[in-house]
Amino acid sequence: MTRVPQTDHEGAELVRILAHRPEIMSKWLEFDSQLMNTGTLPPKLKYKVQMAMAAGGGCEFCRSMIVPTGDDDRKESLAIAFAEFFQADPGSITDGHFEALYEEFTVEQVVELCTVVTMRNAGLQLGHIWGLTPAPDEVRDAYAAVIDEAQKRWESGDVDSGTASLWQRQTA
């Protein structure tokens, strides 16, 4: 049972709660889809960062959405470590962390990564404060399909059109 009553709106608990404020829900989902499914970083890298943060966060729904995505390469490992440092103590991030990021990522990619990390942190905090419950298997499986679809688009060179997020699909 969530701490905030859910609307009758279709979708995951997060969407059903955000639907109390449709204008916020709309912008949140639009930004989430743009951030996670387009850009200069591969969607799989961004989702791996999200999954690592979910594993360490207080949101049961977020933890239940962890989908295995294969082994991490150096860039992914660095991005995940950065996210975990931020999550543990945002004030611990130093110039040295950014120097390490710039060894592997462009400025544009660092901006994108930092935005992913802070947006995911916000989502984790919402999930925790609202008491979201674990996602059903079918929601987790649908989310895995969204990740795969976004990665395929990115690998084909389609980095700007995006893929409707699971949350948007559930609100259409």
PDB file of C-alpha atoms in Angstrom, residues 6-163:
ATOM      1  CA  GLN A   6      -3.434   6.341  -6.327  1.00  0.00           C
ATOM      2  CA  THR A   7      -5.711   7.639  -9.044  1.00  0.00           C
ATOM      3  CA  ASP A   8      -7.599   5.377 -11.444  1.00  0.00           C
ATOM      4  CA  HIS A   9      -5.121   6.368 -14.159  1.00  0.00           C
ATOM      5  CA  GLU A  10      -3.578   3.400 -15.966  1.00  0.00           C
ATOM      6  CA  GLY A  11       0.068   2.656 -15.343  1.00  0.00           C
ATOM      7  CA  ALA A  12       2.606   1.893 -12.681  1.00  0.00           C
ATOM      8  CA  GLU A  13       2.139   3.205  -9.142  1.00  0.00           C
ATOM      9  CA  LEU A  14       4.409   6.169  -9.829  1.00  0.00           C
ATOM     10  CA  VAL A  15       2.201   7.214 -12.746  1.00  0.00           C
ATOM     11  CA  ARG A  16      -1.026   6.670 -10.804  1.00  0.00           C
ATOM     12  CA  ILE A  17       0.268   8.953  -8.054  1.00  0.00           C
ATOM     13  CA  LEU A  18       1.725  11.580 -10.391  1.00  0.00           C
ATOM     14  CA  ALA A  19      -1.648  11.623 -12.174  1.00  0.00           C
ATOM     15  CA  HIS A  20      -2.963  13.728  -9.288  1.00  0.00           C
ATOM     16  CA  ARG A  21      -0.971  16.467 -11.045  1.00  0.00           C
ATOM     17  CA  PRO A  22      -1.299  15.657 -14.778  1.00  0.00           C
ATOM     18  CA  GLU A  23       0.906  18.552 -15.869  1.00  0.00           C
ATOM     19  CA  ILE A  24       3.755  17.320 -13.640  1.00  0.00           C
ATOM     20  CA  MET A  25       3.212  13.721 -14.736  1.00  0.00           C
ATOM     21  CA  SER A  26       3.357  14.698 -18.396  1.00  0.00           C
ATOM     22  CA  LYS A  27       6.607  16.663 -18.076  1.00  0.00           C
ATOM     23  CA  TRP A  28       8.214  14.032 -15.810  1.00  0.00           C
ATOM     24  CA  LEU A  29       7.477  11.252 -18.300  1.00  0.00           C
ATOM     25  CA  GLU A  30       8.562  13.339 -21.281  1.00  0.00           C
ATOM     26  CA  PHE A  31      11.865  14.262 -19.625  1.00  0.00           C
ATOM     27  CA  ASP A  32      12.458  10.686 -18.455  1.00  0.00           C
ATOM     28  CA  SER A  33      11.957   9.297 -21.955  1.00  0.00           C
ATOM     29  CA  GLN A  34      14.165  11.952 -23.553  1.00  0.00           C
ATOM     30  CA  LEU A  35      16.908  11.478 -20.985  1.00  0.00           C
ATOM     31  CA  MET A  36      16.999   7.697 -20.912  1.00  0.00           C
ATOM     32  CA  ASN A  37      16.311   6.842 -24.553  1.00  0.00           C
ATOM     33  CA  THR A  38      18.179   9.481 -26.563  1.00  0.00           C
ATOM     34  CA  GLY A  39      21.475  11.300 -26.430  1.00  0.00           C
ATOM     35  CA  THR A  40      25.212  10.716 -26.545  1.00  0.00           C
ATOM     36  CA  LEU A  41      25.369   7.807 -24.092  1.00  0.00           C
ATOM     37  CA  PRO A  42      24.071   4.334 -24.940  1.00  0.00           C
ATOM     38  CA  PRO A  43      20.714   3.643 -23.287  1.00  0.00           C
ATOM     39  CA  LYS A  44      22.094   0.387 -21.823  1.00  0.00           C
ATOM     40  CA  LEU A  45      24.781   2.358 -19.964  1.00  0.00           C
ATOM     41  CA  LYS A  46      22.163   4.716 -18.538  1.00  0.00           C
ATOM     42  CA  TYR A  47      19.951   1.816 -17.492  1.00  0.00           C
ATOM     43  CA  LYS A  48      22.918   0.061 -15.855  1.00  0.00           C
ATOM     44  CA  VAL A  49      23.524   3.223 -13.831  1.00  0.00           C
ATOM     45  CA  GLN A  50      19.835   3.267 -12.921  1.00  0.00           C
ATOM     46  CA  MET A  51      19.880  -0.390 -11.854  1.00  0.00           C
ATOM     47  CA  ALA A  52      22.983   0.115  -9.694  1.00  0.00           C
ATOM     48  CA  MET A  53      21.330   3.064  -7.991  1.00  0.00           C
ATOM     49  CA  ALA A  54      18.103   1.083  -7.515  1.00  0.00           C
ATOM     50  CA  ALA A  55      20.030  -1.708  -5.807  1.00  0.00           C
ATOM     51  CA  GLY A  56      21.327   0.761  -3.220  1.00  0.00           C
ATOM     52  CA  GLY A  57      18.218   2.908  -2.908  1.00  0.00           C
ATOM     53  CA  GLY A  58      15.278   2.714  -0.562  1.00  0.00           C
ATOM     54  CA  CYS A  59      12.568   2.262  -3.195  1.00  0.00           C
ATOM     55  CA  GLU A  60      11.114  -1.270  -3.283  1.00  0.00           C
ATOM     56  CA  PHE A  61       9.539  -0.667  -6.696  1.00  0.00           C
ATOM     57  CA  CYS A  62      12.891   0.515  -8.095  1.00  0.00           C
ATOM     58  CA  ARG A  63      14.719  -2.523  -6.702  1.00  0.00           C
ATOM     59  CA  SER A  64      12.124  -4.855  -8.185  1.00  0.00           C
ATOM     60  CA  MET A  65      12.789  -3.384 -11.645  1.00  0.00           C
ATOM     61  CA  ILE A  66      16.440  -4.520 -11.761  1.00  0.00           C
ATOM     62  CA  VAL A  67      16.989  -6.343 -15.046  1.00  0.00           C
ATOM     63  CA  PRO A  68      20.276  -8.137 -15.802  1.00  0.00           C
ATOM     64  CA  THR A  69      21.963  -6.369 -18.725  1.00  0.00           C
ATOM     65  CA  GLY A  70      25.253  -8.241 -19.124  1.00  0.00           C
ATOM     66  CA  ASP A  71      28.811  -7.526 -18.085  1.00  0.00           C
ATOM     67  CA  ASP A  72      30.036  -3.967 -17.618  1.00  0.00           C
ATOM     68  CA  ASP A  73      32.822  -2.479 -19.708  1.00  0.00           C
ATOM     69  CA  ARG A  74      35.220   0.180 -18.383  1.00  0.00           C
ATOM     70  CA  LYS A  75      32.944   3.102 -19.253  1.00  0.00           C
ATOM     71  CA  GLU A  76      29.934   1.435 -17.673  1.00  0.00           C
ATOM     72  CA  SER A  77      31.903   0.532 -14.554  1.00  0.00           C
ATOM     73  CA  LEU A  78      33.134   4.107 -14.223  1.00  0.00           C
ATOM     74  CA  ALA A  79      29.628   5.533 -14.708  1.00  0.00           C
ATOM     75  CA  ILE A  80      28.194   3.106 -12.140  1.00  0.00           C
ATOM     76  CA  ALA A  81      30.934   3.904  -9.611  1.00  0.00           C
ATOM     77  CA  PHE A  82      30.306   7.635 -10.065  1.00  0.00           C
ATOM     78  CA  ALA A  83      26.564   7.118  -9.513  1.00  0.00           C
ATOM     79  CA  GLU A  84      27.199   5.036  -6.403  1.00  0.00           C
ATOM     80  CA  PHE A  85      29.567   7.661  -4.958  1.00  0.00           C
ATOM     81  CA  PHE A  86      26.946  10.339  -5.584  1.00  0.00           C
ATOM     82  CA  GLN A  87      24.185   8.235  -4.079  1.00  0.00           C
ATOM     83  CA  ALA A  88      26.198   7.469  -0.947  1.00  0.00           C
ATOM     84  CA  ASP A  89      27.201  11.090  -0.349  1.00  0.00           C
ATOM     85  CA  PRO A  90      26.585  13.786  -2.969  1.00  0.00           C
ATOM     86  CA  GLY A  91      29.044  16.046  -1.165  1.00  0.00           C
ATOM     87  CA  SER A  92      31.835  13.519  -1.689  1.00  0.00           C
ATOM     88  CA  ILE A  93      32.083  14.186  -5.426  1.00  0.00           C
ATOM     89  CA  THR A  94      35.385  15.922  -6.174  1.00  0.00           C
ATOM     90  CA  ASP A  95      37.261  17.342  -9.129  1.00  0.00           C
ATOM     91  CA  GLY A  96      39.119  14.023  -9.189  1.00  0.00           C
ATOM     92  CA  HIS A  97      35.895  12.171  -9.951  1.00  0.00           C
ATOM     93  CA  PHE A  98      35.310  14.469 -12.901  1.00  0.00           C
ATOM     94  CA  GLU A  99      38.905  14.067 -14.097  1.00  0.00           C
ATOM     95  CA  ALA A 100      38.327  10.299 -14.178  1.00  0.00           C
ATOM     96  CA  LEU A 101      35.068  10.776 -16.099  1.00  0.00           C
ATOM     97  CA  TYR A 102      36.777  13.010 -18.672  1.00  0.00           C
ATOM     98  CA  GLU A 103      39.309  10.244 -19.381  1.00  0.00           C
ATOM     99  CA  GLU A 104      36.472   8.151 -20.834  1.00  0.00           C
ATOM    100  CA  PHE A 105      33.632  10.550 -21.651  1.00  0.00           C
ATOM    101  CA  THR A 106      33.144  13.773 -23.594  1.00  0.00           C
ATOM    102  CA  VAL A 107      31.834  16.909 -21.872  1.00  0.00           C
ATOM    103  CA  GLU A 108      28.412  16.270 -23.430  1.00  0.00           C
ATOM    104  CA  GLN A 109      28.400  12.726 -22.082  1.00  0.00           C
ATOM    105  CA  VAL A 110      29.423  13.873 -18.593  1.00  0.00           C
ATOM    106  CA  VAL A 111      26.550  16.376 -18.600  1.00  0.00           C
ATOM    107  CA  GLU A 112      24.177  13.617 -19.692  1.00  0.00           C
ATOM    108  CA  LEU A 113      25.517  11.162 -17.094  1.00  0.00           C
ATOM    109  CA  CYS A 114      25.199  13.680 -14.252  1.00  0.00           C
ATOM    110  CA  THR A 115      21.630  14.409 -15.344  1.00  0.00           C
ATOM    111  CA  VAL A 116      20.798  10.683 -15.416  1.00  0.00           C
ATOM    112  CA  VAL A 117      22.291  10.212 -11.946  1.00  0.00           C
ATOM    113  CA  THR A 118      20.402  13.115 -10.382  1.00  0.00           C
ATOM    114  CA  MET A 119      17.106  12.311 -12.150  1.00  0.00           C
ATOM    115  CA  ARG A 120      17.338   8.676 -11.071  1.00  0.00           C
ATOM    116  CA  ASN A 121      18.118   9.807  -7.543  1.00  0.00           C
ATOM    117  CA  ALA A 122      14.979  11.958  -7.577  1.00  0.00           C
ATOM    118  CA  GLY A 123      12.908   8.994  -8.772  1.00  0.00           C
ATOM    119  CA  LEU A 124      14.343   6.757  -6.061  1.00  0.00           C
ATOM    120  CA  GLN A 125      13.514   9.339  -3.431  1.00  0.00           C
ATOM    121  CA  LEU A 126       9.936   9.681  -4.712  1.00  0.00           C
ATOM    122  CA  GLY A 127       9.514   5.911  -4.728  1.00  0.00           C
ATOM    123  CA  HIS A 128      10.839   5.651  -1.196  1.00  0.00           C
ATOM    124  CA  ILE A 129       8.871   8.555   0.256  1.00  0.00           C
ATOM    125  CA  TRP A 130       5.635   7.391  -1.409  1.00  0.00           C
ATOM    126  CA  GLY A 131       6.203   3.759  -0.364  1.00  0.00           C
ATOM    127  CA  LEU A 132       5.927   2.276  -3.851  1.00  0.00           C
ATOM    128  CA  THR A 133       5.590  -1.503  -3.777  1.00  0.00           C
ATOM    129  CA  PRO A 134       7.533  -3.999  -5.927  1.00  0.00           C
ATOM    130  CA  ALA A 135       6.543  -4.086  -9.575  1.00  0.00           C
ATOM    131  CA  PRO A 136       4.736  -7.121 -10.963  1.00  0.00           C
ATOM    132  CA  ASP A 137       6.817  -9.381 -13.224  1.00  0.00           C
ATOM    133  CA  GLU A 138       4.996  -8.204 -16.350  1.00  0.00           C
ATOM    134  CA  VAL A 139       5.911  -4.572 -15.629  1.00  0.00           C
ATOM    135  CA  ARG A 140       9.566  -5.498 -15.110  1.00  0.00           C
ATOM    136  CA  ASP A 141       9.551  -7.572 -18.319  1.00  0.00           C
ATOM    137  CA  ALA A 142       7.967  -4.724 -20.287  1.00  0.00           C
ATOM    138  CA  TYR A 143      10.619  -2.381 -18.921  1.00  0.00           C
ATOM    139  CA  ALA A 144      13.361  -4.745 -20.117  1.00  0.00           C
ATOM    140  CA  ALA A 145      11.795  -4.610 -23.596  1.00  0.00           C
ATOM    141  CA  VAL A 146      11.890  -0.792 -23.515  1.00  0.00           C
ATOM    142  CA  ILE A 147      15.588  -0.914 -22.618  1.00  0.00           C
ATOM    143  CA  ASP A 148      16.339  -3.309 -25.483  1.00  0.00           C
ATOM    144  CA  GLU A 149      14.341  -1.249 -27.982  1.00  0.00           C
ATOM    145  CA  ALA A 150      16.093   1.972 -26.981  1.00  0.00           C
ATOM    146  CA  GLN A 151      19.521   0.325 -27.248  1.00  0.00           C
ATOM    147  CA  LYS A 152      18.752  -1.051 -30.729  1.00  0.00           C
ATOM    148  CA  ARG A 153      17.681   2.399 -31.921  1.00  0.00           C
ATOM    149  CA  TRP A 154      20.829   3.943 -30.477  1.00  0.00           C
ATOM    150  CA  GLU A 155      23.069   1.290 -32.080  1.00  0.00           C
ATOM    151  CA  SER A 156      21.402   1.932 -35.454  1.00  0.00           C
ATOM    152  CA  GLY A 157      22.345   5.609 -35.184  1.00  0.00           C
ATOM    153  CA  ASP A 158      18.879   6.819 -34.201  1.00  0.00           C
ATOM    154  CA  VAL A 159      19.952   8.724 -31.098  1.00  0.00           C
ATOM    155  CA  ASP A 160      17.392  11.518 -31.185  1.00  0.00           C
ATOM    156  CA  SER A 161      13.936  10.065 -31.812  1.00  0.00           C
ATOM    157  CA  GLY A 162      13.649   8.263 -28.518  1.00  0.00           C
ATOM    158  CA  THR A 163      11.493   5.399 -27.455  1.00  0.00           C
TER     159      THR A 163
END
